[in-house]
Amino acid sequence: MKTRAAIAWKAGAPLTIEEVELEGPKEGEVLVEIKATGICHTDWYTLSGADPEGIFPAILGHEGAGVVLETGPGVKSLRSGDHVIPLYTPECRQCKFCLSQKTNLCQAIRATQGRGLMPDGTSRFKLNGQSIAHYMGTSTFSNYIVVPEIALAKVREDAPFDKICYIGCGVTTGVGAVIFTAKVEAGANVVVFGLGGIGLNVIQAARMVGADKIIGVDLNPAREAMGRKFGMTHFINPNDVENVVDAIIQLTDGGADYSFECIGNVSTMRQALECCHKGWGQSIIIGVAAAGQEISTRPFQLVTGREWKGSAFGGARGRTDVPKIVDWYMENKINIDDLITHHLTLDQINEGFELMKKGESIRSVVVY
Ligand code: NAD
Ligand code: AHE
Ligand code: ZN
């Protein structure tokens, strides 16, 4: 069949909208009509050329929601008409990683996914005879996609696609990092570096679990109002203080119980660790840093009890946890609507990247 899709031809170049050939689902695969997709900073990261796994030409996008149109042979858990969220972190429930119950990083299809291919080692997308790479196993900047069954979370049918697409990455990443990765407890002091599409979800989850001080750090002064709306109690603009780490240590009587880095900058990753409380403070890295970047700190920071952790997709097990997060949204436990600042058509997708780069959007959502 044909599908309209935004193609990333080379690093840094604007996407172009094309009619692409999409091959139907094979064994264990599912054809999905994507109804809406968010634009995440990670899409920009890969488009910029900084991603060591970046492949061109490719169809980016990993924050979608849609409807199952057709299932391939052997698919048991889904049928046509089901509402789904594609998962860049699948959940096969059989691999060593899934069975460990210690991580959400299912590895069943990670190797082919990282090479822009379906699990059988081929792409389902072609344009004028040229193979186009999949991206993060999802490629939600295409109106129709083929995805392995294990990479789809079935969700309730009354949830609006243009909101729950954001649960496909940003919401789950931020909320999950607080609840599943750090397991922040009531009364804890929390610091969030970067108040964008991820950081604001960390803030709302910190409020949800009853954190005490919730301190936001961002260079963009416009982020203060949004942060406060979602539960932030204190705002620090690094341009307004001499030393961010000292300012946080003063505010928190010795340091944060938990900090979250939601920028992807190795300097702020260091600050996020070093602003943690001696003896127990934990810093969770969420931001994705460019190829070749490395983090550093004095090992004494760890010797004296601070912990450095990371979180991918908020530690959420997609098929199990994503439907629950959709329920939280439908029960008004989390606010997604106010974080979606722009709705766009597929033809306007490059504007979505511009809004993000200028700091004018939190999330732009493309509606098909
Ligand atoms: P975003 O662009 O919406 O937000 C980034 C925020 O950081 C902006 O508000 C910006 O003003 C602020 N910022 C930039 N540089 C800063 C600095 N030096 N000091 C303070 N603030 C600064 O991005 P997003 O969509 O929220 O994504 C944030 C990061 O998380 C990206 O690196 C993205 O790739 C990553 N990410 C990781 C996961 C994961 O599973 N680990 C999932 C989604 C996104
Ligand atoms: N290809 C990138 C990987 C970047 C990365 O860490 N991705 C996150 C998701 S970001 C979503 O917005 C992730 O889930 N990582 C785990 C994994 O297996 O990729 C790079 O930098 O190499
Ligand atoms: Zn993302």
Coordinates of C-alpha atoms and ligand atoms in Angstrom, one line a residue:
M1 CA 0.0 0.0 0.0
K2 CA 1.0 3.7 -0.1
T3 CA 1.5 5.9 2.9
R4 CA 2.3 9.6 3.3
A5 CA 5.4 10.0 5.4
A6 CA 8.0 12.6 6.3
I7 CA 11.4 11.5 5.1
A8 CA 14.7 12.5 6.8
W9 CA 17.2 12.4 3.8
K10 CA 20.3 13.6 5.6
A11 CA 21.5 15.1 8.8
G12 CA 20.3 18.7 9.4
A13 CA 18.1 18.8 6.2
P14 CA 14.3 19.5 6.5
L15 CA 12.0 16.6 6.2
T16 CA 10.1 16.2 2.9
I17 CA 6.6 14.7 2.6
E18 CA 6.4 11.8 0.2
E19 CA 4.1 8.9 -0.9
V20 CA 6.0 5.9 0.3
E21 CA 5.4 2.2 -0.5
L22 CA 4.6 0.2 2.6
E23 CA 4.8 -3.6 2.5
G24 CA 2.1 -5.5 4.5
P25 CA 2.7 -7.3 7.9
K26 CA 4.7 -10.5 7.9
E27 CA 4.7 -13.2 10.6
G28 CA 4.2 -11.6 14.1
E29 CA 3.7 -8.1 12.6
V30 CA 0.8 -5.7 12.6
L31 CA -0.3 -2.9 10.2
V32 CA -1.2 0.3 12.2
E33 CA -2.8 3.5 11.0
I34 CA -1.1 6.3 13.0
K35 CA -3.6 8.9 14.0
A36 CA -1.3 11.4 15.8
T37 CA 2.4 11.7 16.7
G38 CA 4.3 14.0 19.0
I39 CA 7.7 15.4 18.1
C40 CA 10.3 14.6 20.8
H41 CA 13.7 16.2 21.2
T42 CA 15.2 12.7 20.4
D43 CA 13.8 13.0 16.8
W44 CA 15.7 16.3 16.5
Y45 CA 18.8 14.7 18.1
T46 CA 18.8 12.0 15.4
L47 CA 18.0 14.4 12.6
S48 CA 20.8 16.7 13.7
G49 CA 23.4 13.9 13.0
A50 CA 24.5 13.5 16.6
D51 CA 23.0 10.0 17.0
P52 CA 25.6 7.3 16.4
E53 CA 22.7 5.0 15.4
G54 CA 21.2 7.6 13.0
I55 CA 20.5 6.2 9.6
F56 CA 19.4 8.2 6.4
P57 CA 17.1 8.1 4.6
A58 CA 14.7 7.2 7.4
I59 CA 11.2 7.9 8.7
L60 CA 11.6 9.3 12.2
G61 CA 9.0 9.6 14.9
H62 CA 8.5 7.5 18.0
E63 CA 5.6 9.1 19.9
G64 CA 2.4 7.9 18.2
A65 CA -1.0 6.4 18.7
G66 CA -3.3 4.7 16.2
V67 CA -5.5 1.8 15.2
V68 CA -4.7 -1.8 14.1
L69 CA -5.8 -2.3 10.5
E70 CA -4.4 -5.8 9.8
T71 CA -2.5 -8.5 11.7
G72 CA 0.1 -10.8 10.1
P73 CA 0.2 -14.6 10.6
G74 CA 0.7 -15.7 14.2
V75 CA -0.5 -12.5 15.9
K76 CA -2.6 -13.4 18.9
S77 CA -2.9 -10.5 21.3
L78 CA -4.2 -7.9 18.8
R79 CA -6.9 -7.6 16.2
S80 CA -8.1 -5.1 13.7
G81 CA -9.8 -2.1 15.3
D82 CA -7.7 -2.2 18.5
H83 CA -6.3 1.1 19.7
V84 CA -2.5 1.0 20.2
I85 CA 0.6 2.9 21.1
P86 CA 3.8 1.8 19.4
L87 CA 6.6 1.0 21.7
Y88 CA 10.3 1.8 21.0
T89 CA 11.0 -0.3 24.0
P90 CA 9.0 -3.5 23.3
E91 CA 8.0 -6.1 25.9
C92 CA 8.4 -9.7 24.6
R93 CA 8.0 -11.2 28.1
Q94 CA 10.4 -14.0 27.1
C95 CA 13.9 -12.6 26.7
K96 CA 16.5 -12.7 29.5
F97 CA 15.9 -8.9 30.1
C98 CA 12.1 -9.2 30.4
L99 CA 12.3 -12.3 32.5
S100 CA 14.8 -10.7 34.9
Q101 CA 12.1 -8.3 36.2
K102 CA 15.0 -6.0 36.8
T103 CA 14.8 -3.8 33.7
N104 CA 12.3 -2.7 31.0
L105 CA 15.0 -2.9 28.3
C106 CA 13.6 -5.9 26.3
Q107 CA 16.3 -6.9 23.8
A108 CA 14.2 -9.3 21.6
I109 CA 14.5 -7.0 18.6
R110 CA 16.9 -4.3 19.7
A111 CA 19.7 -5.2 17.2
T112 CA 17.6 -5.0 14.1
Q113 CA 15.7 -1.9 15.5
G114 CA 19.0 -0.1 15.9
R115 CA 19.9 -0.8 12.2
G116 CA 16.5 0.6 11.1
L117 CA 15.1 -2.7 10.1
M118 CA 12.3 -5.1 11.0
P119 CA 13.2 -8.2 13.0
D120 CA 13.6 -10.2 9.7
G121 CA 16.4 -7.8 8.7
T122 CA 14.4 -5.9 6.0
S123 CA 12.6 -2.6 5.7
R124 CA 8.9 -2.4 4.9
F125 CA 9.3 1.1 3.4
K126 CA 10.5 1.9 -0.1
L127 CA 10.5 5.0 -2.3
N128 CA 11.2 4.8 -6.0
G129 CA 12.8 1.4 -5.4
Q130 CA 15.1 2.7 -2.6
S131 CA 14.8 1.2 0.9
I132 CA 13.9 3.7 3.6
A133 CA 15.0 2.9 7.2
H134 CA 12.6 2.5 10.1
Y135 CA 13.4 4.5 13.2
M136 CA 13.3 3.2 16.8
G137 CA 11.0 0.5 15.5
T138 CA 8.2 2.9 15.2
S139 CA 8.5 5.6 12.4
T140 CA 5.4 7.4 13.5
F141 CA 6.1 10.2 11.0
S142 CA 4.4 7.8 8.6
N143 CA 0.5 7.6 8.4
Y144 CA 0.7 3.8 8.2
I145 CA 3.4 1.6 9.8
V146 CA 4.2 -2.0 10.3
V147 CA 5.3 -3.0 13.8
P148 CA 6.0 -6.3 15.6
E149 CA 3.2 -7.3 17.9
I150 CA 5.5 -7.1 20.9
A151 CA 6.0 -3.4 20.2
L152 CA 2.4 -2.4 20.6
A153 CA 0.5 -1.5 23.8
K154 CA -3.2 -2.1 23.5
V155 CA -5.1 0.9 25.1
R156 CA -8.7 1.9 25.9
E157 CA -10.7 3.1 22.9
D158 CA -12.2 6.3 24.5
A159 CA -8.8 7.9 24.9
P160 CA -8.0 10.7 22.4
F161 CA -5.2 9.9 20.0
D162 CA -3.9 13.5 19.8
K163 CA -3.2 13.4 23.5
I164 CA -2.2 9.8 24.3
C165 CA 0.4 9.7 21.5
Y166 CA 2.6 11.7 24.0
I167 CA 2.4 8.6 26.3
G168 CA 4.4 6.9 23.6
C169 CA 7.5 8.7 24.9
G170 CA 7.5 12.0 26.8
V171 CA 4.8 11.3 29.4
T172 CA 5.9 7.8 30.2
T173 CA 9.6 8.8 30.3
G174 CA 9.1 11.6 32.8
V175 CA 6.4 10.1 35.0
G176 CA 8.0 6.6 34.8
A177 CA 11.5 7.9 35.8
V178 CA 9.9 9.2 39.1
I179 CA 7.7 6.2 39.8
F180 CA 9.4 3.2 38.3
T181 CA 13.1 4.1 38.2
A182 CA 13.7 6.4 41.2
K183 CA 10.6 5.4 43.2
V184 CA 10.5 8.9 44.7
E185 CA 8.8 8.9 48.1
A186 CA 6.5 11.5 49.7
G187 CA 8.4 14.3 51.4
A188 CA 11.5 13.9 49.2
N189 CA 13.2 17.0 47.7
V190 CA 13.5 16.7 43.9
V191 CA 15.5 18.7 41.3
V192 CA 14.7 18.7 37.6
F193 CA 17.2 20.0 35.1
G194 CA 15.4 21.0 31.8
L195 CA 11.7 21.9 31.9
G196 CA 10.7 20.7 28.4
G197 CA 8.5 17.9 27.3
I198 CA 10.2 15.4 29.6
G199 CA 11.1 17.5 32.6
L200 CA 7.6 18.9 33.1
N201 CA 6.4 15.3 33.3
V202 CA 9.0 14.6 35.9
I203 CA 7.6 17.6 37.8
Q204 CA 4.0 16.5 37.7
A205 CA 4.9 12.9 38.8
A206 CA 7.0 14.3 41.7
R207 CA 3.9 16.3 42.8
M208 CA 1.7 13.2 42.3
V209 CA 3.9 11.1 44.7
G210 CA 3.9 13.9 47.3
A211 CA 7.4 15.3 47.0
D212 CA 8.3 18.3 49.2
K213 CA 10.5 20.8 47.3
I214 CA 10.4 20.5 43.5
I215 CA 13.1 22.6 42.1
G216 CA 13.2 23.3 38.3
V217 CA 16.4 24.5 36.5
D218 CA 16.1 25.9 33.0
L219 CA 17.8 28.7 30.9
N220 CA 14.5 29.6 29.4
P221 CA 12.7 32.0 31.8
A222 CA 9.4 31.2 30.0
R223 CA 9.5 27.7 31.5
E224 CA 9.0 29.0 35.1
A225 CA 5.2 29.6 34.7
M226 CA 4.7 26.2 33.1
G227 CA 6.8 24.5 35.8
R228 CA 4.8 26.1 38.6
K229 CA 1.5 25.0 37.0
F230 CA 2.7 21.4 37.1
G231 CA 3.9 21.5 40.8
M232 CA 7.4 23.1 40.7
T233 CA 7.9 25.0 44.0
H234 CA 11.2 26.8 43.2
F235 CA 12.8 27.9 39.9
I236 CA 16.5 28.5 39.2
N237 CA 17.7 30.1 36.0
P238 CA 21.5 29.3 35.9
N239 CA 22.1 32.8 34.5
D240 CA 20.8 34.3 37.7
V241 CA 23.0 32.4 40.2
E242 CA 26.7 32.2 40.7
N243 CA 26.7 28.4 41.1
V244 CA 23.7 26.2 40.4
V245 CA 24.9 23.3 42.6
D246 CA 25.5 25.6 45.6
A247 CA 22.1 27.2 45.1
I248 CA 20.3 23.8 45.2
I249 CA 22.3 22.6 48.2
Q250 CA 21.3 25.7 50.2
L251 CA 17.6 25.4 49.2
T252 CA 17.5 21.7 50.2
D253 CA 19.5 21.7 53.5
G254 CA 22.4 19.8 52.1
G255 CA 21.2 18.5 48.7
A256 CA 18.5 16.9 46.7
D257 CA 17.1 13.4 47.5
Y258 CA 16.6 12.9 43.8
S259 CA 17.7 14.8 40.7
F260 CA 16.7 14.2 37.1
E261 CA 18.7 15.4 34.1
C262 CA 16.2 16.1 31.2
I263 CA 18.5 18.0 28.8
G264 CA 21.1 15.7 27.4
N265 CA 24.1 18.0 28.3
V266 CA 27.0 16.4 30.1
S267 CA 27.8 19.5 32.2
T268 CA 24.3 19.6 33.6
M269 CA 24.5 15.8 34.2
R270 CA 27.5 16.5 36.5
Q271 CA 25.6 19.4 38.3
A272 CA 22.6 17.1 38.7
L273 CA 24.8 14.5 40.5
E274 CA 26.7 16.9 42.6
C275 CA 23.6 18.7 43.9
C276 CA 22.5 15.5 45.5
H277 CA 22.5 14.9 49.2
K278 CA 25.6 13.2 50.7
G279 CA 24.9 9.7 51.8
W280 CA 21.8 8.9 49.7
G281 CA 21.0 11.4 46.9
Q282 CA 20.3 9.7 43.6
S283 CA 20.7 11.4 40.2
I284 CA 18.8 9.9 37.2
I285 CA 20.0 10.7 33.7
I286 CA 17.2 10.9 31.2
G287 CA 18.7 13.3 28.6
V288 CA 20.5 11.8 25.6
A289 CA 24.0 13.2 25.0
A290 CA 25.5 13.3 21.5
A291 CA 28.0 10.7 20.2
G292 CA 31.4 11.0 21.7
Q293 CA 30.2 12.9 24.9
E294 CA 31.3 11.5 28.3
I295 CA 30.2 12.3 31.8
S296 CA 32.7 12.9 34.6
T297 CA 32.8 13.7 38.3
R298 CA 35.1 13.1 41.2
P299 CA 34.7 9.5 42.3
F300 CA 34.5 10.9 45.8
Q301 CA 30.9 12.0 44.9
L302 CA 30.0 8.4 44.7
V303 CA 32.2 7.2 47.5
T304 CA 30.2 9.5 49.7
G305 CA 26.9 7.9 48.9
R306 CA 25.5 9.7 45.8
E307 CA 24.2 7.4 43.1
W308 CA 24.2 7.9 39.4
K309 CA 21.5 6.1 37.5
G310 CA 19.8 6.2 34.0
S311 CA 16.3 5.7 32.8
A312 CA 15.0 4.7 29.4
F313 CA 11.3 5.1 28.6
G314 CA 10.9 5.8 32.3
G315 CA 11.7 2.2 33.3
A316 CA 8.2 1.3 32.0
R317 CA 7.3 -2.1 30.7
G318 CA 5.4 -0.9 27.6
R319 CA 2.6 -3.5 27.1
T320 CA 2.0 -3.7 30.9
D321 CA 2.4 -0.1 32.1
V322 CA 1.4 2.1 29.1
P323 CA -2.3 1.1 29.3
K324 CA -2.2 2.1 33.0
I325 CA -0.7 5.5 32.2
V326 CA -3.5 6.0 29.7
D327 CA -5.9 5.3 32.5
W328 CA -4.2 7.8 34.8
Y329 CA -4.7 10.4 32.0
M330 CA -8.3 9.5 31.5
E331 CA -8.9 9.7 35.3
N332 CA -7.3 13.2 35.4
K333 CA -4.4 12.0 37.6
I334 CA -1.9 13.4 35.0
N335 CA -2.3 16.5 32.8
I336 CA -1.3 16.0 29.2
D337 CA -3.5 18.6 27.5
D338 CA -1.7 21.7 28.8
L339 CA 1.7 20.3 27.7
I340 CA 0.5 20.0 24.1
T341 CA 1.1 23.5 23.0
H342 CA 0.8 23.0 19.2
H343 CA -1.2 20.9 16.8
L344 CA 0.2 20.6 13.3
T345 CA -0.5 18.8 10.0
L346 CA 2.1 16.4 8.6
D347 CA 3.0 19.1 6.0
Q348 CA 3.9 21.5 8.9
I349 CA 6.2 19.0 10.6
N350 CA 9.4 21.1 10.1
E351 CA 7.7 23.9 11.9
G352 CA 7.4 21.6 14.9
F353 CA 11.1 21.2 15.0
E354 CA 11.6 25.0 14.7
L355 CA 9.2 25.6 17.6
M356 CA 11.2 23.1 19.7
K357 CA 14.5 24.6 18.9
K358 CA 13.3 28.2 19.6
G359 CA 11.9 27.0 23.0
E360 CA 8.4 28.0 22.0
S361 CA 6.7 24.7 22.3
I362 CA 6.5 22.0 24.9
R363 CA 5.0 19.4 22.7
S364 CA 3.9 19.7 19.1
V365 CA 1.6 17.0 17.9
V366 CA 1.0 16.1 14.3
V367 CA -2.5 15.0 13.6
Y368 CA -3.0 12.9 10.4
Ligands
NAD1 P1 13.0 19.8 25.2 O1 13.8 20.4 24.1 O2 11.5 19.9 25.2 O3 13.5 20.4 26.6 C1 14.8 20.6 27.0 C2 14.8 21.8 28.0 O4 16.1 21.9 28.5 C3 14.4 23.1 27.4 O5 13.4 23.7 28.3 C4 15.6 24.0 27.4 O6 15.4 25.3 27.6 C5 16.4 23.3 28.6 N1 17.9 23.5 28.5 C6 18.7 23.3 27.4 N2 19.9 23.5 27.8 C7 20.0 23.8 29.1 C8 21.0 24.1 30.1 N3 22.3 24.1 29.7 N4 20.6 24.4 31.4 C9 19.3 24.4 31.7 N5 18.3 24.1 30.9 C10 18.6 23.8 29.6 O7 13.5 18.3 25.2 P2 12.6 17.0 25.7 O8 11.8 16.4 24.7 O9 12.1 17.3 27.1 O10 13.9 16.0 25.9 C11 14.9 16.2 26.9 C12 16.0 15.2 26.8 O11 15.5 13.9 27.1 C13 16.6 15.1 25.4 O12 18.0 14.8 25.5 C14 15.9 13.8 24.8 O13 16.6 13.2 23.8 C15 15.8 13.0 26.1 N6 14.9 11.9 26.1 C16 15.3 10.8 26.8 C17 14.4 9.7 26.9 C18 14.8 8.5 27.6 O14 14.1 7.5 27.6 N7 15.9 8.4 28.3 C19 13.1 9.8 26.4 C20 12.7 11.0 25.8 C21 13.6 12.1 25.7
AHE2 N1 20.6 5.8 19.4 C1 20.8 6.6 20.5 C2 20.0 6.1 21.7 C3 19.4 7.2 22.4 C4 18.7 6.7 23.6 O1 19.3 6.6 24.7 N2 17.4 6.5 23.5 C5 16.5 6.2 24.6 C6 15.1 6.6 24.2 S1 15.0 8.4 23.8 C7 13.4 8.6 23.4 O2 13.2 9.9 23.2 C8 16.4 4.7 24.9 O3 15.4 4.1 25.1 N3 17.6 4.1 25.0 C9 17.7 2.7 25.2 C10 18.0 2.0 23.9 O4 18.1 0.8 23.9 O5 18.2 2.7 22.9 C11 22.2 6.8 20.8 O6 22.6 7.8 21.4 O7 23.0 5.8 20.5
ZN3 ZN 11.2 10.6 22.8

